[in-house]
Coordinates of C-alpha atoms and ligand atoms in Angstrom, one line a residue:
M1 CA -24.0 -0.4 14.4
G2 CA -22.4 -3.3 12.4
T3 CA -22.5 -6.9 13.5
L4 CA -19.3 -8.7 14.4
D5 CA -17.7 -10.3 11.3
S6 CA -18.2 -14.0 11.6
R7 CA -14.5 -14.7 11.0
L8 CA -13.7 -12.9 14.3
D9 CA -15.0 -15.7 16.5
G10 CA -11.7 -16.4 18.3
R11 CA -11.6 -19.9 16.9
L12 CA -8.5 -21.6 15.4
D13 CA -10.1 -24.0 13.0
N14 CA -7.8 -25.3 10.2
K15 CA -4.7 -23.6 11.7
V16 CA -1.5 -25.6 12.3
A17 CA 0.3 -24.5 15.4
L18 CA 3.8 -25.3 16.7
V19 CA 3.9 -24.8 20.5
T20 CA 7.2 -25.3 22.4
G21 CA 7.6 -26.4 26.0
I22 CA 4.3 -28.4 26.0
G23 CA 5.6 -31.0 28.6
A24 CA 4.6 -28.9 31.6
G25 CA 3.0 -25.7 32.8
M26 CA 1.8 -23.0 30.4
G27 CA 2.8 -25.0 27.3
T28 CA 0.5 -27.9 28.3
G29 CA -2.3 -25.4 28.9
I30 CA -1.8 -23.6 25.6
A31 CA -1.6 -26.9 23.7
R32 CA -4.9 -28.0 25.2
A33 CA -6.7 -24.7 24.6
Y34 CA -5.5 -24.6 21.0
A35 CA -6.8 -28.1 20.4
E36 CA -10.1 -27.2 21.9
A37 CA -10.2 -24.1 19.7
G38 CA -9.9 -26.2 16.6
A39 CA -6.2 -26.0 15.8
T40 CA -3.9 -28.9 14.9
V41 CA -1.2 -28.8 17.5
V42 CA 2.4 -30.0 17.0
G43 CA 3.8 -29.9 20.5
A44 CA 7.6 -29.7 21.1
D45 CA 9.6 -30.3 24.2
I46 CA 13.2 -31.3 25.1
D47 CA 11.7 -33.8 27.6
E48 CA 10.4 -36.6 25.5
G49 CA 8.6 -38.5 28.2
A50 CA 6.6 -35.5 29.5
G51 CA 6.0 -34.1 26.1
R52 CA 4.6 -37.4 24.6
A53 CA 2.4 -38.0 27.7
V54 CA 0.8 -34.6 27.2
M55 CA 0.3 -34.9 23.5
D56 CA -1.1 -38.5 23.9
T57 CA -3.9 -37.1 26.1
L58 CA -4.9 -34.8 23.1
G59 CA -4.8 -37.7 20.6
G60 CA -4.8 -37.2 16.8
P61 CA -4.3 -35.1 14.7
H62 CA -2.1 -33.5 17.3
R63 CA 1.4 -34.9 17.7
F64 CA 4.6 -34.6 19.7
V65 CA 8.0 -33.7 18.3
R66 CA 11.2 -33.7 20.4
G67 CA 13.4 -30.6 20.1
D68 CA 15.8 -28.5 22.1
V69 CA 15.2 -24.9 21.3
A70 CA 18.7 -24.0 22.6
Q71 CA 20.1 -25.7 19.5
V72 CA 19.6 -23.4 16.4
A73 CA 19.6 -26.4 14.1
E74 CA 16.8 -28.0 16.1
C75 CA 14.7 -24.9 15.9
E76 CA 15.0 -25.1 12.1
G77 CA 14.3 -28.8 12.3
L78 CA 11.1 -28.3 14.3
V79 CA 9.7 -25.9 11.7
A80 CA 10.8 -28.2 8.8
D81 CA 9.1 -31.1 10.6
V82 CA 5.8 -29.2 10.9
V83 CA 5.8 -28.0 7.3
A84 CA 6.8 -31.5 6.0
G85 CA 4.2 -33.3 8.2
N86 CA 1.3 -30.8 8.2
G87 CA 1.9 -28.9 5.0
R88 CA 2.1 -25.4 6.6
I89 CA 2.7 -23.5 9.9
D90 CA 0.1 -20.9 10.7
V91 CA 1.0 -20.2 14.4
L92 CA 4.2 -20.4 16.4
V93 CA 4.0 -20.2 20.2
N94 CA 7.5 -19.7 21.6
N95 CA 6.8 -20.8 25.2
A96 CA 9.8 -22.9 26.3
G97 CA 11.8 -21.0 28.9
V98 CA 14.1 -21.7 31.8
T99 CA 15.3 -19.9 34.9
K100 CA 16.7 -20.4 38.4
S101 CA 16.4 -18.4 41.7
L102 CA 19.7 -16.5 42.0
G103 CA 20.9 -13.4 43.8
F104 CA 22.7 -10.7 41.8
F105 CA 26.2 -11.8 42.7
D106 CA 25.5 -15.5 42.2
V107 CA 24.7 -15.4 38.4
T108 CA 27.5 -17.3 36.6
E109 CA 28.5 -17.4 33.0
A110 CA 27.0 -20.8 32.7
D111 CA 23.7 -19.6 34.1
W112 CA 23.7 -16.6 31.7
D113 CA 24.4 -18.8 28.7
R114 CA 21.8 -21.4 29.5
I115 CA 19.1 -18.9 30.2
Y116 CA 19.9 -16.8 27.1
S117 CA 20.2 -19.9 24.8
V118 CA 16.7 -21.0 25.5
N119 CA 14.7 -17.8 26.3
A120 CA 16.3 -15.3 23.8
R121 CA 18.5 -17.1 21.2
G122 CA 16.2 -20.1 20.7
L123 CA 13.1 -17.9 20.6
F124 CA 14.6 -15.7 17.9
F125 CA 15.8 -18.5 15.7
L126 CA 12.4 -20.3 15.9
M127 CA 10.7 -17.0 14.9
Q128 CA 13.1 -16.7 12.0
A129 CA 12.6 -20.3 10.8
A130 CA 8.8 -20.0 11.2
A131 CA 8.6 -16.6 9.5
R132 CA 10.5 -18.0 6.5
A133 CA 7.7 -20.6 6.0
M134 CA 4.9 -18.1 6.9
R135 CA 6.3 -15.6 4.3
E136 CA 6.0 -18.3 1.6
Q137 CA 2.4 -19.0 2.7
G138 CA 1.4 -15.4 2.8
G139 CA 1.1 -14.9 6.6
G140 CA 1.0 -16.3 10.1
R141 CA 1.0 -15.6 13.8
I142 CA 3.8 -15.6 16.3
V143 CA 3.1 -15.5 20.1
N144 CA 6.1 -15.2 22.3
I145 CA 5.9 -15.9 26.1
A146 CA 7.9 -13.1 27.7
S147 CA 7.3 -12.1 31.4
I148 CA 6.6 -9.1 33.5
A149 CA 10.2 -9.6 34.5
G150 CA 11.0 -8.0 31.2
K151 CA 9.2 -4.9 32.3
G152 CA 11.1 -4.7 35.6
Y153 CA 9.0 -6.8 38.0
R154 CA 11.1 -6.8 41.2
G155 CA 10.1 -10.3 42.3
T156 CA 11.8 -11.9 39.3
S157 CA 14.0 -15.0 39.7
N158 CA 17.2 -13.4 38.6
V159 CA 18.6 -10.4 36.6
A160 CA 19.8 -12.5 33.6
Y161 CA 16.3 -14.0 33.2
A162 CA 14.8 -10.5 33.4
G163 CA 17.2 -9.5 30.6
T164 CA 16.1 -12.3 28.4
K165 CA 12.4 -11.3 28.8
G166 CA 13.2 -7.7 28.1
A167 CA 14.9 -9.0 24.9
V168 CA 11.7 -10.9 24.0
I169 CA 9.6 -7.7 24.3
A170 CA 12.1 -5.7 22.2
M171 CA 12.4 -8.5 19.6
T172 CA 8.6 -8.8 19.4
R173 CA 8.3 -5.1 18.5
I174 CA 11.1 -5.2 15.9
S175 CA 9.9 -8.5 14.4
A176 CA 6.3 -7.2 14.2
S177 CA 7.5 -4.2 12.3
Q178 CA 9.8 -6.1 9.9
L179 CA 7.4 -9.0 9.3
A180 CA 4.1 -7.0 8.9
R181 CA 4.5 -6.7 5.2
F182 CA 4.4 -10.5 4.9
G183 CA 1.2 -10.7 6.9
I184 CA 2.9 -12.0 10.0
N185 CA 1.6 -10.7 13.4
V186 CA 4.0 -10.9 16.3
N187 CA 2.9 -10.4 19.9
S188 CA 4.1 -11.3 23.4
I189 CA 2.3 -12.4 26.6
C190 CA 3.9 -11.3 29.9
P191 CA 2.7 -13.6 32.6
G192 CA 3.0 -12.7 36.2
V193 CA 3.2 -15.3 39.0
T194 CA 1.9 -18.5 37.4
R195 CA 1.4 -21.9 39.1
T196 CA 3.5 -24.3 37.0
A197 CA 6.5 -26.7 37.5
L198 CA 8.8 -23.7 37.0
F199 CA 7.1 -21.7 39.7
E200 CA 7.5 -24.7 42.1
Q201 CA 11.2 -25.1 41.1
V202 CA 11.9 -21.4 41.7
I203 CA 10.0 -21.3 45.1
G204 CA 12.1 -24.4 46.2
E205 CA 15.3 -22.7 45.2
L206 CA 14.3 -19.5 47.0
I207 CA 13.5 -21.4 50.2
E208 CA 16.9 -23.1 50.0
R209 CA 18.8 -19.9 49.2
T210 CA 17.2 -17.5 51.7
G211 CA 15.8 -19.7 54.4
V212 CA 12.2 -18.4 54.1
T213 CA 9.4 -20.9 54.8
R214 CA 7.2 -22.3 52.0
E215 CA 4.2 -20.4 53.5
Q216 CA 6.2 -17.1 53.5
A217 CA 7.5 -17.7 49.9
E218 CA 4.1 -18.4 48.5
A219 CA 2.4 -15.6 50.5
N220 CA 5.1 -13.1 49.3
A221 CA 4.5 -14.2 45.7
V222 CA 0.7 -13.5 45.9
K223 CA 0.3 -10.7 48.5
S224 CA 1.4 -7.9 46.1
I225 CA -1.0 -9.0 43.4
P226 CA -4.0 -6.6 43.4
L227 CA -6.4 -9.3 42.4
R228 CA -4.8 -11.6 45.0
R229 CA -4.5 -14.7 42.9
A230 CA -1.6 -16.2 40.9
N231 CA -2.3 -17.3 37.3
D232 CA -3.2 -20.8 36.3
P233 CA -1.8 -21.8 32.9
E234 CA -5.3 -21.4 31.5
D235 CA -5.1 -17.7 32.1
I236 CA -2.2 -17.5 29.7
A237 CA -3.7 -19.9 27.3
A238 CA -6.9 -17.8 26.9
L239 CA -4.9 -14.8 25.6
A240 CA -2.7 -17.1 23.5
V241 CA -5.8 -18.4 21.7
Y242 CA -7.1 -14.8 21.1
L243 CA -3.7 -13.7 19.7
A244 CA -3.6 -16.6 17.2
S245 CA -7.2 -16.1 16.1
D246 CA -8.6 -13.9 13.4
A247 CA -10.1 -11.8 16.1
A248 CA -6.6 -10.4 16.7
R249 CA -5.9 -9.8 12.9
N250 CA -5.0 -6.1 13.5
V251 CA -3.0 -6.6 16.7
T252 CA 0.8 -6.7 16.4
G253 CA 4.0 -5.7 18.2
Q254 CA 2.3 -5.7 21.7
S255 CA 3.3 -7.3 24.9
W256 CA 0.3 -8.1 27.1
N257 CA 0.5 -8.5 30.9
V258 CA -1.6 -11.3 32.5
D259 CA -0.7 -10.8 36.1
G260 CA -3.7 -9.8 38.3
G261 CA -2.6 -6.2 38.1
L262 CA 0.9 -6.7 39.4
Q263 CA 2.8 -4.6 37.0
W264 CA 1.7 -1.6 35.0
D265 CA 3.1 -1.6 31.5
Ligands
LIG301 N1 5.7 -19.7 35.9 C1 5.8 -18.4 36.0 O1 5.5 -17.8 37.0 C2 6.2 -17.6 34.7 C3 6.1 -16.2 34.8 C4 6.4 -15.5 33.7 C5 6.9 -16.1 32.5 N2 7.0 -17.4 32.5 C6 7.4 -18.0 31.2 O2 6.5 -18.9 30.7 C7 7.1 -19.9 29.9 C8 6.6 -21.3 30.4 O3 7.0 -21.4 31.8 P1 6.4 -22.5 32.7 O4 6.3 -21.9 34.0 O5 5.2 -23.1 32.1 O6 7.6 -23.5 32.7 P2 7.7 -25.1 33.1 O7 9.1 -25.3 33.6 O8 6.6 -25.5 34.0 O9 7.5 -25.8 31.6 C9 8.5 -25.5 30.6 C10 8.5 -26.6 29.6 O10 9.5 -26.2 28.7 C11 10.4 -27.3 28.4 N3 11.7 -26.9 28.0 C12 12.7 -26.3 28.8 N4 13.8 -26.1 28.1 C13 13.5 -26.5 26.8 C14 14.3 -26.5 25.6 N5 15.6 -26.1 25.6 N6 13.7 -26.9 24.5 C15 12.4 -27.3 24.5 N7 11.7 -27.4 25.6 C16 12.2 -27.0 26.7 C17 10.4 -28.1 29.7 O11 10.9 -29.4 29.5 C18 9.0 -28.0 30.2 O12 8.2 -29.0 29.7 C19 8.6 -19.7 30.0 O13 9.0 -18.9 28.9 C20 8.7 -18.8 31.3 O14 9.9 -18.0 31.3 C21 6.7 -18.2 33.6

């Protein structure tokens, strides 16, 4: 029996990571966990006040950069900023995402465009910009935050959102296959119900839209989870650390559920 290779300790020392959507929820949890695991974190968010406040709690060498991932030029600008300021980009975590609680017949063109521009288009163009730099460096890691909505979870916020997350899962596979020869691993995490600002927003909209009480809405969200608990952001961050670490060097193209057993693959 061999001993575990010392490089496979799950640490992120000396890695430079760009994490999007760090101003709240999972992004905050991932930025903190990456900093604790030894990475240098460049945290991006469209919300400058919230983003700076989170990155200030981490202190140097970590830093905030403002960016709207719905703008392709800003996706390219974010990666250029990391490479100029930190010399390289080892890890991209595509976490920023938006949604809204909507019934099938209520989804508008504006809803569709907004949700796709962030969750699918922005995510792809950030992967493309980061992968260009990683190809030059000889490798890197991309971690996309998808959702069990992309695998058909019936409790999702709306059909367009589910479509963006299915797109993330498909793009993760194809990107993994097309970037493997450059030493770039691409994986997704599919969170289930997770207690974040977005969760609070969607529960509030659901209450307004359907008239259920807060107690019912929260109980409904949790009662079908076999382990009977919603995620905290740290549950997602733990897998995001693993996927960026050398321990996951031979893992690519996968989309991992973290959901208390809610959705089989
Ligand atoms: N919360 C859940 O139950 C849940 C479940 C499955 C998947 N997800 C996914 O997890 C990811 C994080 O969700 P969360 O619940 O932490 O959300 P959140 O709303 O709590 O935080 C998202 C952060 O992203 C930022 N952001 C939004 N649009 C942006 C843009 N265009 N450019 C840059 N930053 C932007 C926001 O300002 C915010 O700080 C999203 O991709 C979401 O779809 C969430």
